[in-house]
mmCIF file of C-alpha atoms in Angstrom:
data_model
loop_
_atom_site.group_PDB
_atom_site.id
_atom_site.type_symbol
_atom_site.label_atom_id
_atom_site.label_comp_id
_atom_site.label_asym_id
_atom_site.label_seq_id
_atom_site.Cartn_x
_atom_site.Cartn_y
_atom_site.Cartn_z
ATOM 1 C CA MET A 462 -14.415 2.803 -2.635
ATOM 2 C CA LYS A 463 -14.000 -0.869 -3.442
ATOM 3 C CA LEU A 464 -10.961 -3.170 -3.325
ATOM 4 C CA LEU A 465 -10.485 -5.759 -6.056
ATOM 5 C CA LEU A 466 -7.772 -8.358 -6.449
ATOM 6 C CA ALA A 467 -5.574 -7.028 -9.230
ATOM 7 C CA SER A 468 -5.442 -10.507 -10.767
ATOM 8 C CA ASP A 469 -9.243 -10.343 -11.232
ATOM 9 C CA VAL A 470 -9.136 -7.089 -13.214
ATOM 10 C CA THR A 471 -9.169 -7.287 -17.001
ATOM 11 C CA GLU A 472 -5.924 -6.560 -18.825
ATOM 12 C CA GLU A 473 -7.615 -3.625 -20.563
ATOM 13 C CA ARG A 474 -8.737 -1.977 -17.302
ATOM 14 C CA MET A 475 -5.328 -2.594 -15.730
ATOM 15 C CA ASP A 476 -3.495 -1.062 -18.696
ATOM 16 C CA THR A 477 -5.824 1.958 -18.684
ATOM 17 C CA PHE A 478 -5.068 2.531 -15.005
ATOM 18 C CA LEU A 479 -1.323 1.929 -15.341
ATOM 19 C CA ALA A 480 -1.145 4.448 -18.189
ATOM 20 C CA THR A 481 -1.938 7.135 -15.586
ATOM 21 C CA THR A 482 1.214 6.505 -13.517
ATOM 22 C CA ASP A 483 4.786 5.311 -13.783
ATOM 23 C CA GLN A 484 4.993 4.599 -10.047
ATOM 24 C CA VAL A 485 3.521 1.093 -10.060
ATOM 25 C CA ASN A 486 5.208 -2.235 -10.745
ATOM 26 C CA LYS A 487 2.614 -4.124 -12.799
ATOM 27 C CA GLU A 488 4.092 -7.570 -12.159
ATOM 28 C CA ASP A 489 4.051 -7.164 -8.356
ATOM 29 C CA LEU A 490 0.561 -5.684 -8.494
ATOM 30 C CA VAL A 491 -0.946 -8.480 -10.598
ATOM 31 C CA ASN A 492 0.842 -11.189 -8.587
ATOM 32 C CA GLY A 493 -0.624 -10.276 -5.218
ATOM 33 C CA GLY A 494 -1.920 -6.740 -5.114
ATOM 34 C CA TYR A 495 -5.218 -4.947 -5.009
ATOM 35 C CA VAL A 496 -6.677 -2.114 -7.026
ATOM 36 C CA VAL A 497 -8.872 0.607 -5.578
ATOM 37 C CA GLU A 498 -12.031 1.326 -7.508
ATOM 38 C CA ILE A 499 -13.704 4.678 -6.915
ATOM 39 C CA GLY A 500 -16.909 5.106 -8.849
ATOM 40 C CA GLU A 501 -16.337 2.919 -11.887
ATOM 41 C CA GLU A 502 -12.657 3.783 -12.311
ATOM 42 C CA ILE A 503 -9.470 2.341 -10.849
ATOM 43 C CA LYS A 504 -7.842 5.211 -8.961
ATOM 44 C CA GLY A 505 -5.260 3.447 -6.811
ATOM 45 C CA CYS A 506 -3.534 0.254 -5.872
ATOM 46 C CA PHE A 507 -1.390 -1.426 -3.247
ATOM 47 C CA VAL A 508 0.568 -4.592 -2.564
ATOM 48 C CA LEU A 509 0.506 -6.045 0.946
ATOM 49 C CA SER A 510 3.436 -8.421 0.875
ATOM 50 C CA THR A 511 4.187 -11.117 3.471
ATOM 51 C CA VAL A 512 7.662 -10.679 4.991
ATOM 52 C CA GLU A 513 7.387 -13.449 7.569
ATOM 53 C CA ASP A 514 4.633 -15.068 9.600
ATOM 54 C CA GLY A 515 2.345 -12.280 10.825
ATOM 55 C CA VAL A 516 4.516 -9.487 9.377
ATOM 56 C CA PHE A 517 3.497 -7.601 6.242
ATOM 57 C CA TRP A 518 5.032 -4.835 4.161
ATOM 58 C CA LEU A 519 2.841 -2.344 2.344
ATOM 59 C CA LYS A 520 5.162 -2.662 -0.630
ATOM 60 C CA GLN A 521 3.359 -0.413 -3.068
ATOM 61 C CA LEU A 522 0.749 2.211 -2.370
ATOM 62 C CA TYR A 523 -0.538 4.565 -5.014
ATOM 63 C CA ILE A 524 -3.616 6.734 -5.269
ATOM 64 C CA ALA A 525 -4.387 9.268 -7.998
ATOM 65 C CA LYS A 526 -4.030 12.919 -6.980
ATOM 66 C CA GLU A 527 -7.708 13.624 -7.577
ATOM 67 C CA SER A 528 -8.578 10.864 -5.075
ATOM 68 C CA ALA A 529 -5.896 11.709 -2.494
ATOM 69 C CA GLN A 530 -8.530 12.701 0.092
ATOM 70 C CA LYS A 531 -9.438 8.991 0.261
ATOM 71 C CA LEU A 532 -5.921 7.994 1.402
ATOM 72 C CA PRO A 533 -6.746 7.914 5.159
ATOM 73 C CA VAL A 534 -9.744 5.633 4.496
ATOM 74 C CA LEU A 535 -7.634 3.477 2.188
ATOM 75 C CA LEU A 536 -4.932 3.040 4.846
ATOM 76 C CA GLU A 537 -7.541 2.090 7.443
ATOM 77 C CA THR A 538 -9.023 -0.400 4.952
ATOM 78 C CA ILE A 539 -5.563 -1.906 4.408
ATOM 79 C CA ILE A 540 -5.190 -2.343 8.179
ATOM 80 C CA VAL A 541 -8.549 -4.163 8.289
ATOM 81 C CA LEU A 542 -7.398 -6.367 5.397
ATOM 82 C CA ALA A 543 -4.152 -7.099 7.276
ATOM 83 C CA LYS A 544 -6.218 -8.183 10.301
ATOM 84 C CA THR A 545 -8.086 -10.687 8.128
ATOM 85 C CA LYS A 546 -4.692 -12.092 7.127
ATOM 86 C CA GLU A 547 -3.837 -12.465 10.847
ATOM 87 C CA ALA A 548 -1.141 -9.796 10.673
ATOM 88 C CA LYS A 549 0.667 -8.789 13.830
ATOM 89 C CA LYS A 550 2.586 -5.915 12.253
ATOM 90 C CA VAL A 551 2.415 -3.883 9.047
ATOM 91 C CA TYR A 552 5.411 -1.891 7.796
ATOM 92 C CA VAL A 553 5.306 1.089 5.452
ATOM 93 C CA HIS A 554 8.206 2.913 3.786
ATOM 94 C CA SER A 555 7.136 6.531 3.325
ATOM 95 C CA HIS A 556 8.798 8.923 0.876
ATOM 96 C CA GLN A 557 6.643 12.010 1.467
ATOM 97 C CA PRO A 558 6.254 14.266 4.525
ATOM 98 C CA VAL A 559 2.460 14.401 4.097
ATOM 99 C CA VAL A 560 2.304 10.583 4.248
ATOM 100 C CA ASP A 561 4.487 10.657 7.387
ATOM 101 C CA ILE A 562 1.946 12.979 9.012
ATOM 102 C CA LEU A 563 -0.916 10.708 8.008
ATOM 103 C CA LEU A 564 0.837 7.546 9.255
ATOM 104 C CA ASP A 565 1.541 9.239 12.587
ATOM 105 C CA ALA A 566 -2.129 10.241 12.873
ATOM 106 C CA LEU A 567 -3.177 6.634 12.171
ATOM 107 C CA GLN A 568 -0.966 5.370 15.026
ATOM 108 C CA PHE A 569 1.867 3.995 12.941
ATOM 109 C CA HIS A 570 5.189 4.294 14.773
ATOM 110 C CA PRO A 571 8.481 5.466 13.258
ATOM 111 C CA GLN A 572 11.184 2.791 13.058
ATOM 112 C CA LYS A 573 14.865 3.442 13.676
ATOM 113 C CA GLU A 574 15.928 0.655 11.324
ATOM 114 C CA ALA A 575 14.716 -0.269 7.869
ATOM 115 C CA LEU A 576 12.735 -3.445 7.416
ATOM 116 C CA ASN A 577 15.026 -6.118 6.006
ATOM 117 C CA VAL A 578 13.405 -6.576 2.600
ATOM 118 C CA ILE A 579 14.866 -7.294 -0.792
ATOM 119 C CA ASN A 580 15.240 -4.269 -3.022
ATOM 120 C CA PRO A 581 13.060 -1.563 -1.449
ATOM 121 C CA ALA A 582 11.953 0.896 -4.118
ATOM 122 C CA ARG A 583 13.918 3.763 -2.597
ATOM 123 C CA LYS A 584 16.617 4.054 0.022
ATOM 124 C CA GLU A 585 15.527 7.475 1.322
ATOM 125 C CA GLY A 586 12.376 7.931 3.336
ATOM 126 C CA ASN A 587 11.055 6.768 6.681
ATOM 127 C CA TRP A 588 9.974 3.337 7.875
ATOM 128 C CA TRP A 589 6.816 3.067 9.948
ATOM 129 C CA ALA A 590 5.142 0.123 11.672
ATOM 130 C CA TYR A 591 1.611 -0.528 12.866
ATOM 131 C CA GLU A 592 0.883 -3.044 15.608
ATOM 132 C CA VAL A 593 -2.250 -4.878 14.481
ATOM 133 C CA SER A 594 -4.513 -5.781 17.393
#
């Protein structure tokens, strides 16, 4: 598994990947996101967006179903990336019970209040936070 800046990926490769899902905002991805390469193919992506100094929001996270077993490793890799950006906290808005279970196992903590961000993708779901050490 390899992370690449989405802005460094050719338009052709990006379009091929994006044709496999309707869950990704291309503009956000290209303007600050990463793609996940497994083998020679792009199988996932994410956007780690700065909310304020030291606080990040995992704004988009997508991984193809056939690569879903890599999600725990991908989340841990995102945490390591956040550390390199001197993050103190990373927030995630989860929409699926299986992701809630995974976030809990990775020591994310449920939040009573939503992160104050502009236009979250969905209103329903659960907010989680990870204290980066």
